[in-house]
XYZ file of C-alpha atoms in Angstrom:
608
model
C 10.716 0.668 -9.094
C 7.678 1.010 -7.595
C 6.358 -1.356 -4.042
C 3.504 -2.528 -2.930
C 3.640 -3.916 0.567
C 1.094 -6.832 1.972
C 0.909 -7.651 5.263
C -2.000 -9.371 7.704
C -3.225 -8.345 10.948
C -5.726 -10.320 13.712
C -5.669 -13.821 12.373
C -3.414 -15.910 10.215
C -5.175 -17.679 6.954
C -6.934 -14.252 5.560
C -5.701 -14.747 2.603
C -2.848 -12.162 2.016
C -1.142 -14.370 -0.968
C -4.529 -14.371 -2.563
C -5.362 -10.521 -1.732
C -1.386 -9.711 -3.022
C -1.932 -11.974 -6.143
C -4.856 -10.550 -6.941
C -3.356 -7.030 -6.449
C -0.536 -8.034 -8.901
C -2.821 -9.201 -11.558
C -5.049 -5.779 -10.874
C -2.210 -3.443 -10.983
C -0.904 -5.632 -14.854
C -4.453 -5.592 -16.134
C -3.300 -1.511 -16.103
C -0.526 -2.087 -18.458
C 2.018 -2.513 -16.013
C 4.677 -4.695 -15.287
C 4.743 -6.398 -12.004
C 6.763 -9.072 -9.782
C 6.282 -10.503 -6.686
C 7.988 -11.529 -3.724
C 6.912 -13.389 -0.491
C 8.416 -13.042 2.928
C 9.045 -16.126 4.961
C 9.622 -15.558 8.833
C 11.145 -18.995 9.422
C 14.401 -19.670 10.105
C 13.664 -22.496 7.562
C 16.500 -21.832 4.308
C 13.674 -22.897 2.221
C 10.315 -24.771 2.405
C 12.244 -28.027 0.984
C 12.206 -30.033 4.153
C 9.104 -29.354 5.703
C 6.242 -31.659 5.924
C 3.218 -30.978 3.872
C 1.100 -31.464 7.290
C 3.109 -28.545 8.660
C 2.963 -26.291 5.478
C 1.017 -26.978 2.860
C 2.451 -27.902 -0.301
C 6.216 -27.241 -1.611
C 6.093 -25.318 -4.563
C 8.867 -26.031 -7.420
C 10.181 -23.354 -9.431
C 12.414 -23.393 -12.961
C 15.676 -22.791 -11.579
C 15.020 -25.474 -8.930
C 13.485 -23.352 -6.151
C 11.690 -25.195 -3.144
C 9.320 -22.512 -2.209
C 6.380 -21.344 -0.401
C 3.165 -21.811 -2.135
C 1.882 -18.241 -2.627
C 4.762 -18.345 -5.146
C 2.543 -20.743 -6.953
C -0.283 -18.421 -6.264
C 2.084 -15.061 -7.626
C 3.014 -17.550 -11.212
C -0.571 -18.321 -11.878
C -2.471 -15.399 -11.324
C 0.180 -12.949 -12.925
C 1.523 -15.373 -15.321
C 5.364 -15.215 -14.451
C 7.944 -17.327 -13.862
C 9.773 -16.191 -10.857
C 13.099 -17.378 -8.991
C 14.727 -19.112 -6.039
C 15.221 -15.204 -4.582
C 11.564 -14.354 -4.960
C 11.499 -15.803 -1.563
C 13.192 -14.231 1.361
C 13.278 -16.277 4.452
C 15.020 -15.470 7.983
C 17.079 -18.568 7.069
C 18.288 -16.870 4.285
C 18.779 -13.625 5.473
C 20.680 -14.776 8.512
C 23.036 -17.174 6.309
C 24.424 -14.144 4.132
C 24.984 -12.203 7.141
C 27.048 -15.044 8.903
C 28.520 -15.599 5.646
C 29.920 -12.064 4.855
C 30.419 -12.213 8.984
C 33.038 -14.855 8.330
C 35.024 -13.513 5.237
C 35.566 -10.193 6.964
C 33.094 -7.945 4.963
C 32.396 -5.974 8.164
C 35.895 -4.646 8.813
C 35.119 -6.343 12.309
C 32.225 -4.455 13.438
C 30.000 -6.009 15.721
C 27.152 -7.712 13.689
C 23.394 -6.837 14.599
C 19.696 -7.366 13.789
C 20.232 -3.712 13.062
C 21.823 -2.322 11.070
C 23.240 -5.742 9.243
C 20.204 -7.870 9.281
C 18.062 -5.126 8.022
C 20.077 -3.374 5.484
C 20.845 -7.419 4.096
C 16.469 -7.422 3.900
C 16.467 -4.374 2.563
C 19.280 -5.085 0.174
C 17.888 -8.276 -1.294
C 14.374 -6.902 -1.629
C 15.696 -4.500 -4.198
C 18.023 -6.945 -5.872
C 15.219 -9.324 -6.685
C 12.511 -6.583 -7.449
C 14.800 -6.226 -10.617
C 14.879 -9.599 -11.644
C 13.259 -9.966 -14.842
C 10.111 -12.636 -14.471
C 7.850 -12.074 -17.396
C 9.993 -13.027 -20.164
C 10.819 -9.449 -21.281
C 14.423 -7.773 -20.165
C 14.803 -5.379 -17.516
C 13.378 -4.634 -14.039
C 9.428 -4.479 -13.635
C 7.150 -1.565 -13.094
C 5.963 -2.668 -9.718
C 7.136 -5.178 -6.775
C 4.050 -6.429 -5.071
C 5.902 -7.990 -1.825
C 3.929 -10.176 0.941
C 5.041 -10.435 4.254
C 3.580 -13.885 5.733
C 2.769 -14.106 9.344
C 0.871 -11.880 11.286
C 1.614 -8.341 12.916
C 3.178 -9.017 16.295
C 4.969 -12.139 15.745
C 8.417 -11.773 17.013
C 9.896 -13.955 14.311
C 9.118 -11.241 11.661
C 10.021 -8.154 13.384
C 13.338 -8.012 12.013
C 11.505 -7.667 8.725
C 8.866 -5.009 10.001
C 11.944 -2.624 11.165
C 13.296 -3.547 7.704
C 10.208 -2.524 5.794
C 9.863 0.611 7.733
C 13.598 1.755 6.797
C 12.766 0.844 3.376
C 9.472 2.818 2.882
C 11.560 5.950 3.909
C 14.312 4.606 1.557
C 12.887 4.683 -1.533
C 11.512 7.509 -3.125
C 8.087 9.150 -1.784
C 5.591 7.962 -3.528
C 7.117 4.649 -4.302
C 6.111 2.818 -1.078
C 2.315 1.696 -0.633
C 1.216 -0.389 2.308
C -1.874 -2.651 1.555
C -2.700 -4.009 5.149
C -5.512 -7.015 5.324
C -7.017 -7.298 8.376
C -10.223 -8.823 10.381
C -13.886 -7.477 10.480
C -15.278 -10.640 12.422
C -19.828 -10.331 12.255
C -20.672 -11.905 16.300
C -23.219 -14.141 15.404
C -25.072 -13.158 18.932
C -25.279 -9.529 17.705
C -24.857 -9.265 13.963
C -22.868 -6.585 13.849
C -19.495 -6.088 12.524
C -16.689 -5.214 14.618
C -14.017 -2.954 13.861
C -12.263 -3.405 17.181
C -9.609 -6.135 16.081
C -8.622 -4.264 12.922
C -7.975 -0.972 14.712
C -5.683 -2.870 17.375
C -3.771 -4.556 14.499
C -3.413 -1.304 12.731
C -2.191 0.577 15.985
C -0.011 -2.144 16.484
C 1.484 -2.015 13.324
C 2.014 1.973 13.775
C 3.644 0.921 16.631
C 6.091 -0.762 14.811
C 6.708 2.352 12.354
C 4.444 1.110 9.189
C 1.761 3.335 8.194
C -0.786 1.231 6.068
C -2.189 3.479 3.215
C -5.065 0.724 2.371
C -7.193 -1.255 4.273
C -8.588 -4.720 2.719
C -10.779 -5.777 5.439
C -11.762 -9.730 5.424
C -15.426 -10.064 6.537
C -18.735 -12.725 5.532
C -20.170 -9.730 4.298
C -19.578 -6.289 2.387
C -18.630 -3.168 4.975
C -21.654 -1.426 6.055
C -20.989 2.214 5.226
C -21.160 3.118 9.413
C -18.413 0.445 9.484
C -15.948 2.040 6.842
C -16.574 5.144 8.447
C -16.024 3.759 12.040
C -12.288 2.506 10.355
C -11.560 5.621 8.664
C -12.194 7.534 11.612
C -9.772 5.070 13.841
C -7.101 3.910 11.220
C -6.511 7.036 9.837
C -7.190 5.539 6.313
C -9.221 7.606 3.845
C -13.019 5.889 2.866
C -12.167 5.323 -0.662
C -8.788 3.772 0.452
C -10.824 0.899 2.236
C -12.132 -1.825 0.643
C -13.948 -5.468 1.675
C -12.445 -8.492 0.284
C -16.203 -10.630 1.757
C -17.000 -13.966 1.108
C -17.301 -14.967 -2.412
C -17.939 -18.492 -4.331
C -14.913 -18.614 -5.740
C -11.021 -16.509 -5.416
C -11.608 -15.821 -9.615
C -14.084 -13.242 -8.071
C -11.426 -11.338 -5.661
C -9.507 -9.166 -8.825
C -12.687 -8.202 -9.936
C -13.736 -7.461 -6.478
C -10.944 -4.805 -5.752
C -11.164 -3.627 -9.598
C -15.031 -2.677 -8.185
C -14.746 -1.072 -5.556
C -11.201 1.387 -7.562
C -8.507 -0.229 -5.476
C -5.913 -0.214 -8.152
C -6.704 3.736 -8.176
C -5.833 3.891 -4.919
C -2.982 2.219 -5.350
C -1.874 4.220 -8.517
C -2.428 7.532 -6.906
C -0.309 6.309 -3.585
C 2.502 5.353 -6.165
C 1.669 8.431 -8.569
C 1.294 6.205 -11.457
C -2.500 7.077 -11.787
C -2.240 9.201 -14.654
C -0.385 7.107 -16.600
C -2.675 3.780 -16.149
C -4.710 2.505 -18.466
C -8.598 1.143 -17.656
C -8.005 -2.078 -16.083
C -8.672 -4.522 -18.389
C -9.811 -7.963 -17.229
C -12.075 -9.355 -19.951
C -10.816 -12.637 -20.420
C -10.408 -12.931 -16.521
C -14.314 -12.210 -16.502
C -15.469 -14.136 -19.225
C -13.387 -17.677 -17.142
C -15.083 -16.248 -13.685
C -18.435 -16.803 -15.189
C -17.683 -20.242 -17.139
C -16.595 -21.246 -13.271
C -19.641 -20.000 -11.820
C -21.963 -21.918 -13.979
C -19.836 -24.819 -14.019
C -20.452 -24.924 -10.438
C -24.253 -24.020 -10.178
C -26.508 -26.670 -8.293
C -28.372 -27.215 -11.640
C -25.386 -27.987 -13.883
C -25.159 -31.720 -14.236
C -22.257 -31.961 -16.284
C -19.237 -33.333 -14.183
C -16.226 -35.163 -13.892
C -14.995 -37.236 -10.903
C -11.237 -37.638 -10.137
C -9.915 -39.962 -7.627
C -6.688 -38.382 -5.561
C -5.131 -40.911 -3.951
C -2.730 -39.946 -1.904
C -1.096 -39.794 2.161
C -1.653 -36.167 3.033
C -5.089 -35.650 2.194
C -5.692 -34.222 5.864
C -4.346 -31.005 4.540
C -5.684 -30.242 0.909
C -3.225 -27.737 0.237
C -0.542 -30.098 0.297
C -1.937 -30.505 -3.366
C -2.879 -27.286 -3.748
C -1.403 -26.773 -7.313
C -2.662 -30.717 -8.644
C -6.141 -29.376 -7.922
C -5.668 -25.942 -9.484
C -4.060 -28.014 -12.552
C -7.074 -29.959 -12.143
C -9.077 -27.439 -11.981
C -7.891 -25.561 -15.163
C -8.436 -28.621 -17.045
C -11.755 -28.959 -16.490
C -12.837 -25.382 -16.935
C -11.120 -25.809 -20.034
C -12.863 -29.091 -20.684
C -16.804 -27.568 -19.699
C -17.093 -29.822 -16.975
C -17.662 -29.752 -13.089
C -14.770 -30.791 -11.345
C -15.557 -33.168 -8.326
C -12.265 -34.523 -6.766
C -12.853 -37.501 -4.247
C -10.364 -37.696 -1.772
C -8.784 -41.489 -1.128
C -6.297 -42.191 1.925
C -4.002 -44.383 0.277
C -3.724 -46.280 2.707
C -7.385 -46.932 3.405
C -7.229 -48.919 0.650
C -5.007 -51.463 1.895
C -5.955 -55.021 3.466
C -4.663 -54.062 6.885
C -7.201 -51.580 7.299
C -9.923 -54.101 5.679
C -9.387 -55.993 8.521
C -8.637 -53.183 11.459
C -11.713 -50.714 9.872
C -13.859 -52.620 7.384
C -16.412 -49.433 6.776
C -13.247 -47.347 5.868
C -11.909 -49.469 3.998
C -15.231 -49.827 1.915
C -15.313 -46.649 1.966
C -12.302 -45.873 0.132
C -12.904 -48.538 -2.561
C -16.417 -47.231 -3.122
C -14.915 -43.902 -3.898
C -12.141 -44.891 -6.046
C -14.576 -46.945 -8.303
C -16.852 -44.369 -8.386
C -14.311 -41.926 -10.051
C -14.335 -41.723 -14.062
C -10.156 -40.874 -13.474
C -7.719 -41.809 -10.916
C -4.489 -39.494 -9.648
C -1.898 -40.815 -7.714
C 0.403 -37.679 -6.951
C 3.542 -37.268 -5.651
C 5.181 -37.568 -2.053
C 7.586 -39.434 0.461
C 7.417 -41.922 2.787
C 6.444 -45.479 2.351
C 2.952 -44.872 4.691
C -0.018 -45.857 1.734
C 2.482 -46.911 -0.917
C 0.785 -50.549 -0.779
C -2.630 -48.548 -1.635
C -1.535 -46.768 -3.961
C 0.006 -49.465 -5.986
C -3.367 -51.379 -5.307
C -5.083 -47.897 -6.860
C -2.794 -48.362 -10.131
C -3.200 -51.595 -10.342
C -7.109 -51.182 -10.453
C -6.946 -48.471 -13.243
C -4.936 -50.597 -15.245
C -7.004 -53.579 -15.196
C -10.313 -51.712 -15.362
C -8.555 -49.480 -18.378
C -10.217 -46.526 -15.880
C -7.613 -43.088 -16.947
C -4.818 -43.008 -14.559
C -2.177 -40.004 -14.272
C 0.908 -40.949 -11.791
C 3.106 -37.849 -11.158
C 6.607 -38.459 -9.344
C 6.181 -41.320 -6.964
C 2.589 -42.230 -8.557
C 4.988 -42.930 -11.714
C 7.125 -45.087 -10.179
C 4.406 -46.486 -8.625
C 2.727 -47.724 -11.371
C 6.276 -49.351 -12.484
C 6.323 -51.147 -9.572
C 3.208 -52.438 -9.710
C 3.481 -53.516 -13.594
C 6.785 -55.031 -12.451
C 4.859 -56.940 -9.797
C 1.442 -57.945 -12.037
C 2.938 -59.059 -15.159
C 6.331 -59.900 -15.333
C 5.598 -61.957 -12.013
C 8.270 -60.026 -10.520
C 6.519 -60.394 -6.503
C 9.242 -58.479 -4.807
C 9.830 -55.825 -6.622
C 10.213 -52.389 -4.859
C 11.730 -49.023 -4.762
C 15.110 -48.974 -2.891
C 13.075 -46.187 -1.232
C 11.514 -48.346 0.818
C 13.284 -51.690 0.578
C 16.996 -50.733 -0.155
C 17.547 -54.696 0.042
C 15.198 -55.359 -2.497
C 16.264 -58.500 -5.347
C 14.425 -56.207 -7.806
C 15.081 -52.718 -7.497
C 12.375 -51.122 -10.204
C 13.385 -47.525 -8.513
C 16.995 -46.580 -7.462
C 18.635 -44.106 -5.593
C 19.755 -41.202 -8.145
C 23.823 -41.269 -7.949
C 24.072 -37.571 -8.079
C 21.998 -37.531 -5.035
C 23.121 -37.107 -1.457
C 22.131 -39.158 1.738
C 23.537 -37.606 4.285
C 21.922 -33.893 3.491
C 18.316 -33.801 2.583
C 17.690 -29.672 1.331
C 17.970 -28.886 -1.694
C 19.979 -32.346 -2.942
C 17.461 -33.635 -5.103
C 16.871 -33.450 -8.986
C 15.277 -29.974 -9.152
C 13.973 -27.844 -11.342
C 13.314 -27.436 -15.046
C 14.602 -29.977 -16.821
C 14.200 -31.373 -20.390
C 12.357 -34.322 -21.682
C 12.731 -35.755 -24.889
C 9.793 -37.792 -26.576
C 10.965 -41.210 -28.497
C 8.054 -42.451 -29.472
C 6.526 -39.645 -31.922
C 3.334 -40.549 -32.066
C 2.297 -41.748 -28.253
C -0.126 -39.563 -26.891
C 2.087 -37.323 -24.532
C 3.333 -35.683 -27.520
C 0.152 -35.590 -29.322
C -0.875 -33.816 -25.794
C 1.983 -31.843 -25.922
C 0.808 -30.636 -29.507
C 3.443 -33.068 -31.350
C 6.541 -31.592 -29.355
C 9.634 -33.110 -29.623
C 10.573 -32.140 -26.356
C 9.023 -30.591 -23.722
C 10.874 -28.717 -20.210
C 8.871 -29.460 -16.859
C 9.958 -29.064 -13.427
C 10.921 -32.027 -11.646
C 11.771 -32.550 -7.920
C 13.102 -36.017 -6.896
C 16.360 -38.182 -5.633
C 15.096 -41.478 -6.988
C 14.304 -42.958 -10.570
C 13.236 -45.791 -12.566
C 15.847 -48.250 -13.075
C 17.553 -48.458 -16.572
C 18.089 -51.665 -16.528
C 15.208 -52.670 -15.987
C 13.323 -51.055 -19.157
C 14.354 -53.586 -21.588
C 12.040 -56.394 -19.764
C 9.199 -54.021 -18.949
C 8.718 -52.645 -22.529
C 8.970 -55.923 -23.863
C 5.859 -56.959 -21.517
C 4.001 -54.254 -22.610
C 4.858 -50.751 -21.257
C 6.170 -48.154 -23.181
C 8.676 -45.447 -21.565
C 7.907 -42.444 -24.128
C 10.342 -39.730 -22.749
C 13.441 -39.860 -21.211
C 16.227 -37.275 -20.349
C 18.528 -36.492 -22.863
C 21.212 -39.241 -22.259
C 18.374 -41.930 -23.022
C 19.121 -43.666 -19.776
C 16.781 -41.374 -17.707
C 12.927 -42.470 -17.605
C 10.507 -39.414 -17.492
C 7.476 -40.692 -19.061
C 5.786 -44.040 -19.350
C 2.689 -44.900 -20.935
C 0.624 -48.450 -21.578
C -0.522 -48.636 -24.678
C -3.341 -50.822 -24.431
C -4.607 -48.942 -22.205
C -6.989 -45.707 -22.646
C -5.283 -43.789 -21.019
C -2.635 -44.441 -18.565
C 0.432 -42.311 -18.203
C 2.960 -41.642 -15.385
C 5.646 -38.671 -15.042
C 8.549 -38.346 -13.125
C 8.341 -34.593 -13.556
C 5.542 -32.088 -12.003
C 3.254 -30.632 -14.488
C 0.709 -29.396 -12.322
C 3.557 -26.591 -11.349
C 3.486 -24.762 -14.905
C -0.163 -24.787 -15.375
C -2.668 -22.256 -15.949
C -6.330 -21.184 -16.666
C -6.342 -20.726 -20.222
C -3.065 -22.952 -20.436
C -3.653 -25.930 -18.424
C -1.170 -28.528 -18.662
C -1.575 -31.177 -21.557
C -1.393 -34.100 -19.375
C -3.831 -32.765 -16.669
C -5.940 -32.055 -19.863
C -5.360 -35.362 -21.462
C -6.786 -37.001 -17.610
C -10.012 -34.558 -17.673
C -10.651 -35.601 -21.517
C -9.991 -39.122 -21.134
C -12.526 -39.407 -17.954
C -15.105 -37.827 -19.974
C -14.793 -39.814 -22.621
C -13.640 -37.026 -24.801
C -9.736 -38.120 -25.574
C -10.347 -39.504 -29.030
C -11.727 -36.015 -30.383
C -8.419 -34.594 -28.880
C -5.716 -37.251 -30.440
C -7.466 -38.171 -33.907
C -7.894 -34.479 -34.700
C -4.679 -33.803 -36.674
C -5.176 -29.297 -36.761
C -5.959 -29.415 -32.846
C -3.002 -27.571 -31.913
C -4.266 -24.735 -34.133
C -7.440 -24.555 -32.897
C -6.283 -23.964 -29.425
C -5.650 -27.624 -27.281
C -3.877 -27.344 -23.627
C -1.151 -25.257 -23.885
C -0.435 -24.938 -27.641
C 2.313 -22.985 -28.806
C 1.805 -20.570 -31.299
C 5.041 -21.140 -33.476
C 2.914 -20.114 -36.816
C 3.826 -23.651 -38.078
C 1.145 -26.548 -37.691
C 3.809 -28.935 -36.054
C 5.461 -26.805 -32.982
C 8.702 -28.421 -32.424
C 8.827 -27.667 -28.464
C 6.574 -27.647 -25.698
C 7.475 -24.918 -22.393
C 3.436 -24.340 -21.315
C 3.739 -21.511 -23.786
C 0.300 -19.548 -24.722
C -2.298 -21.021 -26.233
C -4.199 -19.653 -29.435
C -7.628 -18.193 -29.126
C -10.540 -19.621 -31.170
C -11.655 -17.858 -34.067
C -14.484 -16.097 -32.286
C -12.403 -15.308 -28.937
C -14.416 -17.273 -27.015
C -14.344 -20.170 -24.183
C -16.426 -22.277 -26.701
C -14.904 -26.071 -27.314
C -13.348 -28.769 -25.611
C -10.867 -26.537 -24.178
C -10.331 -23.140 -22.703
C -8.268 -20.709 -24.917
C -6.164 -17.407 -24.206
C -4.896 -16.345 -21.167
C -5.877 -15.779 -18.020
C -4.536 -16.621 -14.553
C -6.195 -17.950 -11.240
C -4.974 -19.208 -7.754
C-alpha cells in the first residue's frame, strides 16, 4: 500500500479536499487503484450532530456513515463508495483507546497521547487503507489521506506525531507528503509572497513531516523567480512544485496538476513511475469544456431552480443538492442558475415585519422554472416552505421535496385538500389531532448521534409505471441513502391517495412511505431518501434529472421514449437487457458516437 499525505498550511479553506480529490482522481486516471481517507481533528465522534452553520453539510454514506463532506468530494471525483472508517476523528480515536483502556488491553500500563493514541491513528489508518471501495476485492493501490485543519493547531497534533511515525513506518518510498499552502499577491505591491508558505513549511518540519510537494494556492500561476524563491527555502525540488491558481471552475484543478506532471512527481516519490500509464482524462476533459461553455456570458440557454430552504447563509450546507444539481444540468445542456429562497422569508410574519424581503423572496420563487425544498431540522421556515409546495402544486411549476421537503409537501396536501387545517409533523407539534409525520419507533429521544434511519436502504416501486421508475429506467427497486427519525404516517395514506396523491415507493414491509408523487401534476415528487448523495457527472441522479428536464420543458421526451435507458438516461444500468430490473446509480451507457451529445450526459466522469 502506497500513501499520499494532504495537509494545509497558512489559512484554512484552500481547498485541500479538492486538491486531495483531485490527486486521487489524477493518480486512477494512471491505472491505479486508489482510496481515500479524511482526518477530522474534533473531538466530535462524527459530523452527525453538528449544525450545518457550523460545518457545512453532513454527508451520508451506504453503511450509514454521518461524515465530513470531503467524503462527498473523495465519492464523486474518484467514483467510490467509501465507509463509516474512511473518517478518522479525535472522537474516535480517543473512544477506542478508553475502550481497550477499560477491558484491560494494556496489561495496566499507563495510557498516553504517545505511544497509545498514536499507534491507535496509525493502526486504523492502515486498517481502512485496505478496505475495498471501488467495487473490486482487495486493498487499493494507493491511500490518498487528508488531514483537515491547519499546521499548528493543537487539536491535530496528536495526528501530526502520528503521521510522522507512520512515514518512517511504512516502507521508503511508500510515504509522499503533498503540502498546500498560501502564496497571497499584496494588492499594494503585486508581488507574490513566499513568506507565509516557508513559515508553514518550517513549521511543519518542526513537527517531524517533510513535505515532498508543494501545491501552492495563489490568484495567479507562480512566477518562475517565485518557484525558485520556494525551492530554495522549502527544500522542495522545482518540478516538485506546482500552482493550484484561480480557475472558473474545480473540473479544471485535475487537469491543472496533470499539466504541470504532478502525478509524476508523485509516482517517482512512491516508485510507481515506471509502471504508470499516461494519465488518461478524456472524458473528464471533454465534461470540463461542456461546463465552460455552459457557463460563458453569451450562452443563453438556462435553467432556474428555486432552493428553498433555512441554511442558505452557508451554501455548503447543500453542497451535494447543488453538485446533484449541477450534474443534471450539464447532463441536460443547460446553465444552471439556482436562486436562493429563505424559507422563511416567505412567510406572512415577515410580510408584515420586512415587506421588501418578503417580496423579494416571492419574486424569486416565481421566477424559477423548478422549485427544491431540501432537507433539514428544526421547525424555523417550515410554514414557508409548505407555502413554497403549496405554490408548485397549484401552479403545476416542477417541485422535488427530499427528506423533510417530502413530508412537507404531505403536510401541506393534508392541509389544502382534504381540509385537514391542523395537520402537522409530531416534529413540531407532538400534540397535533392529525399527525401526517410521526416519530419513527425504532428511533431514540433521549440520544441524538447516530439514532436515526441511516444509510442505504431499499425502496420498492408499486406503481410500475409512475415516473420515478420510468426515471429510474423502469427499476423495480432502487437503494438510496436515507438519513431521518421521522416518517409519513401509515395510516394516514389510505385518505391521501384517495384525494389524489399517489405514494409510489415504500420500504419493503409496505407500511414505510419513501416516495410520493401527484399525478396530475407535471411533475411533482417528494423522497424521504437523499439522492443527491449517490450522484455523479456522467451519472446524475434520475430524480435530480427528472427536476432539470421537467423545468425545461423537456420531461415528455424522457418518459414517452420507451429505448431511453439504452440510449444512455440518468444513471442507466447497463444489465444488457432493455428493462434493468434494479436501480443502485450504476454506470450509464455511452452514446453511439461517445459523445456528450443529447438530453443527457453519458459515461463516466467525476467532479466535486
Amino acid at each position: 500500500m502506497k500513501y499520499v499525505l494532504v495537509t494545509g498550511g497558512v489559512v484554512s479553506g484552500l481547498g485541500k479536499g479538492v486538491t486531495a480529490s483531485s490527486i486521487g482522481l489524477l493518480l486512477k486516471s494512471c491505472g491505479f487503484r486508489v482510496t481515500s481517507i479524511k482526518i477530522d481533528p474534533y473531538l466530535n465522534t462524527d459530523a452527525g450532530t453538528m449544525s450545518p452553520f457550523e460545518h457545512g453539510e453532513v454527508f451520508v454514506l451506504d453503511d450509514g456513515g454521518e461524515v465530513d463532506l470531503d467524503l462527498g468530494n473523495y465519492e464523486r471525483f474518484l467514483d467510490i463508495t467509501l465507509t463509516r472508517d474512511n473518517n478518522i476523528t479525535t472522537g474516535k480515536i480517543y473512544q477506542s483507546v478508553i475502550n481497550k483502556e477499560r477491558r484491560g488491553d494494556y496489561l495496566g500500563k499507563t495510557v498516553q497521547v504517545v505511544p497509545h493514541i498514536t499507534d491507535a491513528i496509525q493502526e486504523w489508518i492502515e486498517r481502512a487503507a485496505k478496505i475495498p471501495v471501488d467495487g473490486k476485492e482487495g486493498p487499493a493501490d494507493i491511500c490518498v489521506i487528508e488531514l483537515g485543519g491547519t499546521i499548528g493547531d493543537i487539536e491535530s497534533m496528536p495526528f501530526i506525531e502520528a503521521l510522522g511515525q507512520f512515514s518512517y513506518r511504512v516502507d521508503p518510498g511508500d510515504f509522499c507528503l503533498v503540502h498546500v499552502s498560501l502564496v497571497p499577491v499584496l494588492n499594494v505591491v503585486g508581488e507574490q509572497k513566499t513568506k507565509p508558505t516557508q513559515h508553514s513549511v518550517r513549521g511543519l518540519r518542526g513537527l517531524g513531516l517533510t513535505p515532498n510537494i508543494l501545491a501552492c494556492r495563489s490568484t495567479m500561476a507562480l512566477e518562475e523567480n517565485v518557484k525558485q524563491k520556494l525551492c530554495q527555502f522549502c527544500h522542495v525540488p522545482a518540478e516538485n512544485i506546482v500552482t493550484l491558481y484561480d480557475v472558473p471552475n474545480i473540473w479544471h484543478i485535475p487537469l491543472l496538476l496533470r499539466d504541470q506532471k504532478a502525478h509524476e512527481a508523485i509516482l517517482k516519490e512512491l516508485n510507481l513511475l515506471g509502471i504508470a500509464r499516461k494519465p488518461d482524462l478524456t472524458e473528464w476533459t471533454a465534461r470540463t469544456k461542456v461546463y465552460d461553455m455552459l457557463h460563458d456570458p453569451s450562452f443563453t440557454l438556462q435553467v432556474k431552480i428555486a432552493m428553498v430552504g433555512k441554511y442558505i447563509g452557508l451554501k455548503d450546507s447543500y453542497l451535494s443538492v447543488l453538485k446533484a444539481l449541477l450534474h443534471a444540468s450539464v447532463g441536460c445542456r443547460k446553465k444552471l442558475i439556482v436562486e436562493w429562497v429563505e424559507a422563511s422569508h416567505l412567510e406572512d410574519i415577515t410580510a408584515k415585519e420586512d415587506p421588501d424581503t418578503y417580496k423579494a423572496a416571492w419574486n424569486r420563487l416565481k421566477g424559477a422554472d423548478g422549485i427544491l425544498v431540501p432537507g433539514g431540522f428544526g421547525d424555523r421556515g417550515v410554514q414557508g416552505k409548505i407555502l413554497a409546495a403549496k405554490y408548485a402544486r397549484e401552479s403545476k411549476v416542477p417541485f422535488l421535496g427530499i427528506c423533510l421537503g417530502m413530508q412537507i409537501a404531505v403536510i401541506e396536501y393534508a392541509r389544502s385538500v382534504l381540509g385537514l387545517h391542523n395537520a402537522n409533523t409530531e416534529e413540531f407539534d407532538p400534540q397535533t389531532s392529525n399527525p401526517c409525520v410521526i416519530f419513527m419507533p425504532e428511533g431514540s429521544k433521549t440520544h441524538m448521534g447516530g439514532t436515526m434511519r441511516l444509510g442505504s436502504r431499499r425502496t420498492y416501486f408499486k406503481i410500475p409505471d409512475c415516473k420515478s421508475a420510468k426515471l429510474y429506467g423502469d427499476a423495480t427497486f432502487v437503494d438510496e441513502r436515507h438519513r431521518h427519525r421521522y416518517e409519513v404516517n401509515p395510516d394516514m395514506i389510505s385518505k391521501l391517495e384517495a384525494a389524489g396523491l399517489s405514494f409510489v415507493g415504500r420500504d419493503e414491509t409496505g407500511r414505510r412511505m419513501e416516495i410520493v408523487e401527484l399525478p396530475s401534476h407535471p411533475y411533482f415528487i417528494g423522497v424521504q431518501f437523499h439522492p443527491e448523495f449517490k450522484s455523479r457527472p456522467g451519472k446524475p441522479s434520475a430524480l435530480f434529472s427528472g427536476l432539470i428536464a421537467a423545468s425545461c420543458g423537456q420531461l415528455d421526451l424522457l418518459l414517452n421514449k420507451s429505448d431511453h435507458v439504452s440510449k444512455g438516461v440518468a444513471n442507466g444500468l447497463n444489465t444488457g437487457k432493455a428493462t434493468p430490473k434494479v436501480w443502485q446509480n450504476g454506470n450509464c451507457l455511452k452514446s453511439a458516437n461517445g459523445s456528450l451529445n443529447g438530453v443527457y450526459s453519458n459515461g463516466n466522469g467525476v467532479h466535486h
